[in-house]
Short mmCIF file of C-alpha atoms in Angstrom, two decimals:
data_model
loop_
_atom_site.label_atom_id
_atom_site.label_comp_id
_atom_site.label_asym_id
_atom_site.label_seq_id
_atom_site.Cartn_x
_atom_site.Cartn_y
_atom_site.Cartn_z
CA MET A 1 -45.54 271.96 267.02
CA TYR A 2 -43.27 272.48 270.02
CA ASP A 3 -40.79 275.36 270.25
CA GLU A 4 -37.29 275.20 268.91
CA LYS A 5 -35.43 274.78 272.18
CA LYS A 6 -33.08 271.77 272.19
CA VAL A 7 -34.07 268.79 274.27
CA LEU A 8 -31.94 267.30 277.01
CA LEU A 9 -33.89 263.91 277.26
CA GLY A 10 -31.94 261.29 275.35
CA MET A 11 -28.52 262.97 275.71
CA GLN A 12 -25.51 260.97 276.79
CA PRO A 13 -22.86 262.13 279.24
CA GLY A 14 -20.49 263.33 276.47
CA GLU A 15 -23.26 265.42 274.98
CA LEU A 16 -24.25 266.89 278.33
CA GLN A 17 -20.63 267.78 279.02
CA GLN A 18 -20.61 269.67 275.71
CA VAL A 19 -23.76 271.51 276.64
CA VAL A 20 -22.42 272.70 279.98
CA ALA A 21 -19.04 273.66 278.41
CA ASP A 22 -20.75 275.71 275.74
CA LEU A 23 -22.77 277.51 278.46
CA GLY A 24 -19.67 278.14 280.66
CA MET A 25 -21.00 275.99 283.50
CA PRO A 26 -18.96 273.81 285.82
CA LYS A 27 -17.95 270.41 284.28
CA PHE A 28 -19.64 268.45 287.11
CA THR A 29 -23.00 270.02 286.19
CA ALA A 30 -23.26 267.43 283.39
CA ALA A 31 -23.50 264.55 285.82
CA GLN A 32 -26.01 266.40 287.92
CA ILE A 33 -28.19 267.02 284.88
CA ALA A 34 -27.98 263.27 283.97
CA LYS A 35 -29.14 262.33 287.45
CA TRP A 36 -32.05 264.73 287.33
CA LEU A 37 -33.08 263.30 283.93
CA TYR A 38 -32.64 259.61 284.30
CA GLN A 39 -32.97 259.03 288.06
CA GLN A 40 -35.29 261.85 289.25
CA HIS A 41 -37.29 262.26 286.09
CA VAL A 42 -37.84 265.93 286.53
CA GLY A 43 -40.45 267.73 284.31
CA SER A 44 -38.50 270.95 283.90
CA ILE A 45 -35.06 272.50 284.25
CA ALA A 46 -36.47 274.68 287.09
CA ASP A 47 -36.72 271.47 289.17
CA MET A 48 -33.00 270.79 288.99
CA THR A 49 -32.52 272.36 292.38
CA ASN A 50 -28.80 271.60 293.00
CA LEU A 51 -27.96 273.73 289.97
CA SER A 52 -27.54 277.42 290.84
CA LYS A 53 -30.53 279.68 289.84
CA ALA A 54 -28.25 281.49 287.37
CA ASN A 55 -27.23 278.10 285.72
CA ARG A 56 -30.77 276.97 285.54
CA GLU A 57 -31.91 280.18 283.83
CA LYS A 58 -28.93 279.93 281.37
CA LEU A 59 -29.74 276.32 280.56
CA ALA A 60 -33.42 277.04 280.17
CA GLU A 61 -32.78 279.76 277.63
CA GLN A 62 -31.65 277.20 275.09
CA TYR A 63 -32.79 273.76 276.36
CA GLU A 64 -35.78 271.99 277.93
CA VAL A 65 -36.17 268.56 279.44
CA GLY A 66 -38.47 267.22 276.68
CA TYR A 67 -41.19 266.09 279.14
CA MET A 68 -44.59 265.89 277.34
CA ALA A 69 -47.51 264.34 279.29
CA PRO A 70 -49.97 262.01 277.46
CA ILE A 71 -52.94 263.97 276.26
CA ASP A 72 -55.50 261.04 276.38
CA CYS A 73 -55.88 257.54 277.75
CA GLN A 74 -58.32 254.67 277.25
CA ARG A 75 -58.73 251.91 279.76
CA SER A 76 -59.62 248.32 278.78
CA VAL A 77 -61.77 245.96 280.91
CA ASP A 78 -58.65 243.77 281.25
CA GLY A 79 -56.54 246.57 282.78
CA THR A 80 -54.60 247.54 279.71
CA ILE A 81 -54.23 251.30 279.15
CA LYS A 82 -53.66 252.97 275.83
CA TYR A 83 -52.01 256.43 276.01
CA LEU A 84 -51.86 259.08 273.30
CA PHE A 85 -48.59 260.99 273.37
CA PRO A 86 -47.73 264.20 271.36
CA THR A 87 -44.43 264.31 269.53
CA ARG A 88 -42.22 267.34 269.05
CA SER A 89 -43.27 267.47 265.32
CA GLY A 90 -46.92 268.04 266.27
CA LYS A 91 -47.92 264.43 265.56
CA PHE A 92 -49.23 261.81 267.94
CA VAL A 93 -48.40 258.17 268.84
CA GLU A 94 -50.11 255.50 270.75
CA THR A 95 -48.36 253.60 273.65
CA VAL A 96 -49.86 250.62 275.46
CA TYR A 97 -49.32 249.75 279.18
CA ILE A 98 -50.05 246.03 279.91
CA PRO A 99 -50.15 245.05 283.57
CA ASP A 100 -50.04 241.35 284.25
CA HIS A 101 -49.85 240.19 287.93
CA ASP A 102 -46.18 240.99 289.02
CA ARG A 103 -45.22 242.11 285.48
CA ALA A 104 -45.94 245.38 283.66
CA THR A 105 -44.93 245.76 279.97
CA LEU A 106 -45.01 248.88 277.93
CA CYS A 107 -45.48 248.59 274.13
CA VAL A 108 -43.58 251.64 272.69
CA SER A 109 -44.00 253.24 269.22
CA CYS A 110 -41.06 254.49 267.11
CA GLN A 111 -42.83 256.05 264.16
CA VAL A 112 -45.96 257.94 263.26
CA GLY A 113 -47.54 255.33 260.95
CA CYS A 114 -45.30 252.81 259.16
CA LYS A 115 -43.75 252.30 255.68
CA MET A 116 -43.96 248.42 255.72
CA ASN A 117 -47.69 248.29 254.84
CA CYS A 118 -48.27 244.72 256.14
CA LEU A 119 -51.77 243.59 254.92
CA PHE A 120 -53.00 242.75 258.47
CA CYS A 121 -51.83 245.80 260.36
CA GLN A 122 -53.85 248.97 260.97
CA THR A 123 -50.74 251.12 261.53
CA GLY A 124 -49.63 250.29 257.98
CA LYS A 125 -52.97 251.55 256.62
CA GLN A 126 -52.22 254.91 258.26
CA GLY A 127 -49.27 255.46 255.92
CA PHE A 128 -45.96 256.83 257.02
CA GLU A 129 -45.86 260.28 258.69
CA GLY A 130 -42.42 260.46 260.21
CA SER A 131 -39.95 258.87 262.58
CA LEU A 132 -39.74 259.75 266.26
CA THR A 133 -36.62 261.27 267.78
CA ALA A 134 -34.94 259.39 270.66
CA ALA A 135 -36.64 261.99 273.00
CA ASP A 136 -40.07 261.18 271.60
CA ILE A 137 -39.40 257.50 272.14
CA LEU A 138 -38.15 257.97 275.65
CA ASN A 139 -40.91 260.40 276.57
CA GLN A 140 -43.38 257.44 276.33
CA ILE A 141 -41.56 255.96 279.22
CA TYR A 142 -40.45 259.17 280.99
CA ALA A 143 -43.93 260.66 281.15
CA LEU A 144 -45.81 257.45 281.75
CA PRO A 145 -47.90 257.68 285.01
CA GLU A 146 -47.07 254.02 285.72
CA ARG A 147 -43.35 254.35 284.84
CA ASP A 148 -42.12 253.03 288.23
CA THR A 149 -44.03 249.81 287.90
CA LEU A 150 -42.53 248.79 284.47
CA THR A 151 -40.74 245.45 284.31
CA ASN A 152 -40.41 245.19 280.49
CA ILE A 153 -40.49 247.31 277.36
CA VAL A 154 -41.29 246.02 273.83
CA PHE A 155 -40.71 248.10 270.76
CA MET A 156 -43.80 246.62 269.02
CA GLY A 157 -46.04 249.74 268.73
CA GLN A 158 -46.38 251.89 265.71
CA GLY A 159 -43.54 251.80 263.18
CA GLU A 160 -40.64 249.58 262.17
CA PRO A 161 -37.69 249.96 264.62
CA MET A 162 -35.06 249.13 262.04
CA ASP A 163 -36.40 251.97 259.87
CA ASN A 164 -35.54 254.37 262.74
CA LEU A 165 -32.47 252.58 264.06
CA ASP A 166 -30.35 255.47 265.19
CA ALA A 167 -33.08 256.65 267.51
CA ILE A 168 -33.84 253.16 268.77
CA LEU A 169 -30.15 252.57 269.61
CA GLN A 170 -29.96 256.01 271.35
CA ALA A 171 -33.07 255.33 273.35
CA THR A 172 -31.98 251.74 274.33
CA GLN A 173 -28.53 253.08 275.37
CA VAL A 174 -30.20 255.52 277.80
CA LEU A 175 -32.33 252.69 279.18
CA THR A 176 -29.53 250.29 279.74
CA ALA A 177 -26.46 252.52 280.62
CA ASP A 178 -25.26 252.93 284.18
CA TRP A 179 -25.70 256.70 283.92
CA GLY A 180 -29.23 256.21 282.49
CA TYR A 181 -32.00 253.95 283.66
CA ALA A 182 -29.48 251.10 284.31
CA TRP A 183 -31.99 248.45 283.00
CA SER A 184 -30.77 245.11 281.88
CA PRO A 185 -31.08 244.84 278.04
CA ARG A 186 -32.90 241.53 278.78
CA ARG A 187 -35.92 243.60 279.88
CA ILE A 188 -36.24 245.09 276.43
CA THR A 189 -37.40 243.41 273.10
CA VAL A 190 -37.11 245.10 269.74
CA SER A 191 -39.27 243.81 266.90
CA SER A 192 -38.62 243.92 263.18
CA VAL A 193 -39.94 242.64 259.91
CA GLY A 194 -36.27 242.30 258.80
CA VAL A 195 -34.59 245.21 257.09
CA LYS A 196 -31.36 244.54 255.20
CA ASN A 197 -28.18 245.84 256.79
CA LYS A 198 -30.19 247.53 259.61
CA LEU A 199 -31.03 244.31 261.32
CA LYS A 200 -27.37 243.18 261.36
CA ARG A 201 -26.34 246.55 262.80
CA PHE A 202 -28.98 246.22 265.54
CA LEU A 203 -27.77 242.70 266.42
CA ASP A 204 -24.12 243.92 266.45
CA GLU A 205 -24.69 247.07 268.45
CA SER A 206 -27.35 246.07 270.99
CA GLU A 207 -27.83 243.30 273.50
CA CYS A 208 -31.60 243.64 273.65
CA HIS A 209 -33.82 240.76 272.69
CA VAL A 210 -35.06 240.61 269.11
CA ALA A 211 -38.51 239.59 267.80
CA ILE A 212 -39.03 238.93 264.17
CA SER A 213 -42.43 239.27 262.40
CA MET A 214 -42.65 235.92 260.50
CA HIS A 215 -46.39 235.32 259.85
CA SER A 216 -45.56 232.79 257.12
CA PRO A 217 -42.49 230.52 256.51
CA LEU A 218 -43.24 230.54 252.77
CA PRO A 219 -41.57 233.36 250.92
CA GLU A 220 -44.36 233.96 248.27
CA GLN A 221 -47.09 233.89 250.83
CA ARG A 222 -45.13 236.05 253.32
CA GLN A 223 -44.63 238.58 250.52
CA MET A 224 -48.41 238.75 249.97
CA LEU A 225 -48.85 239.50 253.71
CA MET A 226 -45.71 241.59 254.12
CA PRO A 227 -44.19 243.49 251.23
CA ALA A 228 -40.90 243.80 253.18
CA GLU A 229 -40.28 240.14 252.24
CA LYS A 230 -39.08 241.51 248.88
CA GLN A 231 -36.26 243.47 250.41
CA MET A 232 -35.20 240.92 253.01
CA SER A 233 -36.63 237.46 252.91
CA ILE A 234 -37.53 235.37 255.98
CA THR A 235 -34.84 232.94 254.86
CA GLU A 236 -32.15 235.69 254.85
CA VAL A 237 -33.36 236.85 258.23
CA VAL A 238 -33.07 233.47 259.81
CA GLU A 239 -29.66 232.89 258.21
CA LEU A 240 -28.43 236.14 259.71
CA LEU A 241 -29.87 235.30 263.12
CA LYS A 242 -27.99 231.97 263.08
CA GLN A 243 -24.74 233.92 263.16
CA TYR A 244 -25.55 235.07 266.73
CA ASP A 245 -25.72 233.38 270.10
CA PHE A 246 -29.18 233.13 271.49
CA ALA A 247 -28.40 230.01 273.62
CA HIS A 248 -27.84 231.99 276.84
CA GLN A 249 -29.65 235.12 278.07
CA ARG A 250 -30.32 237.02 274.86
CA ARG A 251 -33.51 235.77 273.25
CA CYS A 252 -34.70 235.46 269.71
CA SER A 253 -38.45 235.07 269.04
CA PHE A 254 -40.80 234.96 266.05
CA GLU A 255 -44.17 236.65 266.00
CA TYR A 256 -46.84 234.62 264.02
CA ILE A 257 -50.42 235.89 263.54
CA CYS A 258 -52.56 232.88 262.71
CA PHE A 259 -55.02 233.09 259.84
CA ALA A 260 -57.61 230.38 259.29
CA GLY A 261 -56.68 228.10 256.39
CA LEU A 262 -53.98 230.41 255.26
CA ASN A 263 -50.91 229.88 257.45
CA ASP A 264 -52.17 227.56 260.33
CA THR A 265 -51.85 224.20 258.55
CA THR A 266 -49.60 221.21 259.44
CA MET A 267 -47.58 222.03 256.21
CA HIS A 268 -46.85 225.50 257.57
CA ALA A 269 -45.87 223.95 260.92
CA ARG A 270 -43.42 221.60 259.16
CA GLU A 271 -41.95 224.54 257.11
CA ILE A 272 -41.48 226.53 260.28
CA VAL A 273 -39.54 223.72 261.95
CA LYS A 274 -37.28 223.37 258.86
CA LEU A 275 -36.73 227.17 258.59
CA VAL A 276 -35.61 227.61 262.27
CA ARG A 277 -33.74 224.30 262.68
CA GLY A 278 -30.40 225.02 264.38
CA LEU A 279 -31.60 228.38 265.79
CA ASP A 280 -32.28 228.86 269.54
CA CYS A 281 -35.63 230.62 269.43
CA ARG A 282 -39.26 230.60 270.33
CA VAL A 283 -42.43 231.19 268.45
CA ASN A 284 -45.26 233.42 269.74
CA LEU A 285 -48.59 232.59 268.10
CA ILE A 286 -50.97 235.66 267.96
CA ARG A 287 -54.66 235.94 267.45
CA PHE A 288 -55.73 238.08 264.43
CA HIS A 289 -57.63 241.16 265.34
CA GLU A 290 -59.87 242.21 262.37
CA ILE A 291 -59.31 245.56 260.78
CA PRO A 292 -61.62 247.39 258.27
CA GLY A 293 -61.24 246.42 254.64
CA VAL A 294 -58.99 243.40 255.16
CA ASP A 295 -60.67 240.05 254.38
CA LEU A 296 -58.51 237.75 256.52
CA PRO A 297 -60.10 235.29 258.89
CA GLY A 298 -58.47 234.60 262.21
CA ALA A 299 -57.64 231.07 263.21
CA ASP A 300 -59.70 229.53 265.93
CA GLU A 301 -58.37 228.36 269.27
CA LYS A 302 -58.26 224.72 268.29
CA ARG A 303 -56.13 225.41 265.21
CA MET A 304 -53.76 227.58 267.22
CA GLU A 305 -53.36 224.86 269.88
CA ALA A 306 -52.67 222.24 267.20
CA LEU A 307 -49.95 224.52 265.61
CA ARG A 308 -48.48 225.13 269.11
CA ASP A 309 -48.42 221.45 269.93
CA TYR A 310 -46.84 220.37 266.69
CA LEU A 311 -44.07 222.99 266.94
CA THR A 312 -43.40 222.13 270.54
CA ALA A 313 -43.34 218.44 269.83
CA HIS A 314 -40.73 219.09 267.09
CA GLY A 315 -38.34 221.13 269.35
CA VAL A 316 -39.66 224.66 268.74
CA PHE A 317 -40.75 226.27 272.03
CA THR A 318 -44.14 227.84 271.15
CA THR A 319 -46.69 229.86 273.11
CA ILE A 320 -50.07 231.37 272.30
CA ARG A 321 -49.89 234.98 273.32
CA ALA A 322 -52.71 236.33 275.45
CA SER A 323 -54.68 239.09 273.57
CA ARG A 324 -54.97 242.32 275.63
CA GLY A 325 -56.74 245.60 275.13
CA GLN A 326 -58.84 244.51 272.12
CA ASP A 327 -61.86 246.55 273.30
CA ILE A 328 -59.77 249.80 273.11
CA PHE A 329 -58.02 248.96 269.84
CA ALA A 330 -54.80 248.41 271.77
CA ALA A 331 -54.07 244.78 270.75
CA CYS A 332 -51.49 243.64 268.20
CA GLY A 333 -51.92 245.30 264.81
CA LEU A 334 -54.59 247.79 265.90
CA LEU A 335 -52.66 250.93 266.70
CA SER A 336 -53.21 253.97 264.53
CA THR A 337 -53.45 257.76 265.01
CA ALA A 338 -54.79 258.37 261.49
CA LYS A 339 -58.16 259.72 262.65
CA ILE A 340 -56.49 262.04 265.18
CA GLU A 341 -54.21 263.42 262.44
CA GLU A 342 -57.34 264.05 260.30
CA LEU A 343 -59.14 265.80 262.98
CA LYS A 344 -56.13 268.03 263.82
CA ASN A 345 -55.67 268.99 260.24
#
């Protein structure tokens, strides 16, 4: 557990202005602090060298940057790196760095464990241990050794982003604002199983791409795989998405893990085409990575290619996603810090 000092990382200009006002510091100091945080990425307040020594000491009495270096990393044969980051609550999350030629994507976590309990996901088997703060989320980027090489961020790590929406919106605001990282929201994708009211709020308040976990177009089957179907059905999710414009730069995609004989048939392909008709979107087919205690067979390459070809031929742009980091349990659905939590306790 980290000390009780307040954290500057994640604060917006108005909040920083309040901080300096409360401490009796000049108003312009707020903009200086923002630059040190979001342009210089300093590790401590002592590094903010254009603040007077007295003001740095005054600030450091009550605040800290919030920088926490990863405590472990594992490297895959394919170049993927999985980092273990501490959180301010004394827990841990996994973050995956995926280099790919001229691109580098970071898969960020937003919760320790997850409430959604999808049948095929190792994170769900961990149970839910808490949501990350915006500072915890941003620290996975801020303290990443390869931070300056990043081209894209995906919120597809541990946790359901819509179940921690305020922190997600705060973090993505820092990433995209002129006073923050100044990234285009088109470099950021936020995933969701579909959470009633929260998904609509995200679509209204953010311009980032959205990726929906579909995994079956059939409500009963999807509910077997994903209990969240009960609260917001895939039909409701798609009807909501059809109210938004994805014909231009903002993108809508569906994640679809393929299980042999279960959701990879021509009938499923037909139902997907019917479900998304009229919605500008793409479908990403994903290989299933086996997890202990779950008797689901992954579809073979031939079936996945047939599914892709059918969907593409019927007007649904579809790709088969390359699987990365499987040898270090960094691939889709494999992230978990349950063992680490057990050892710590």
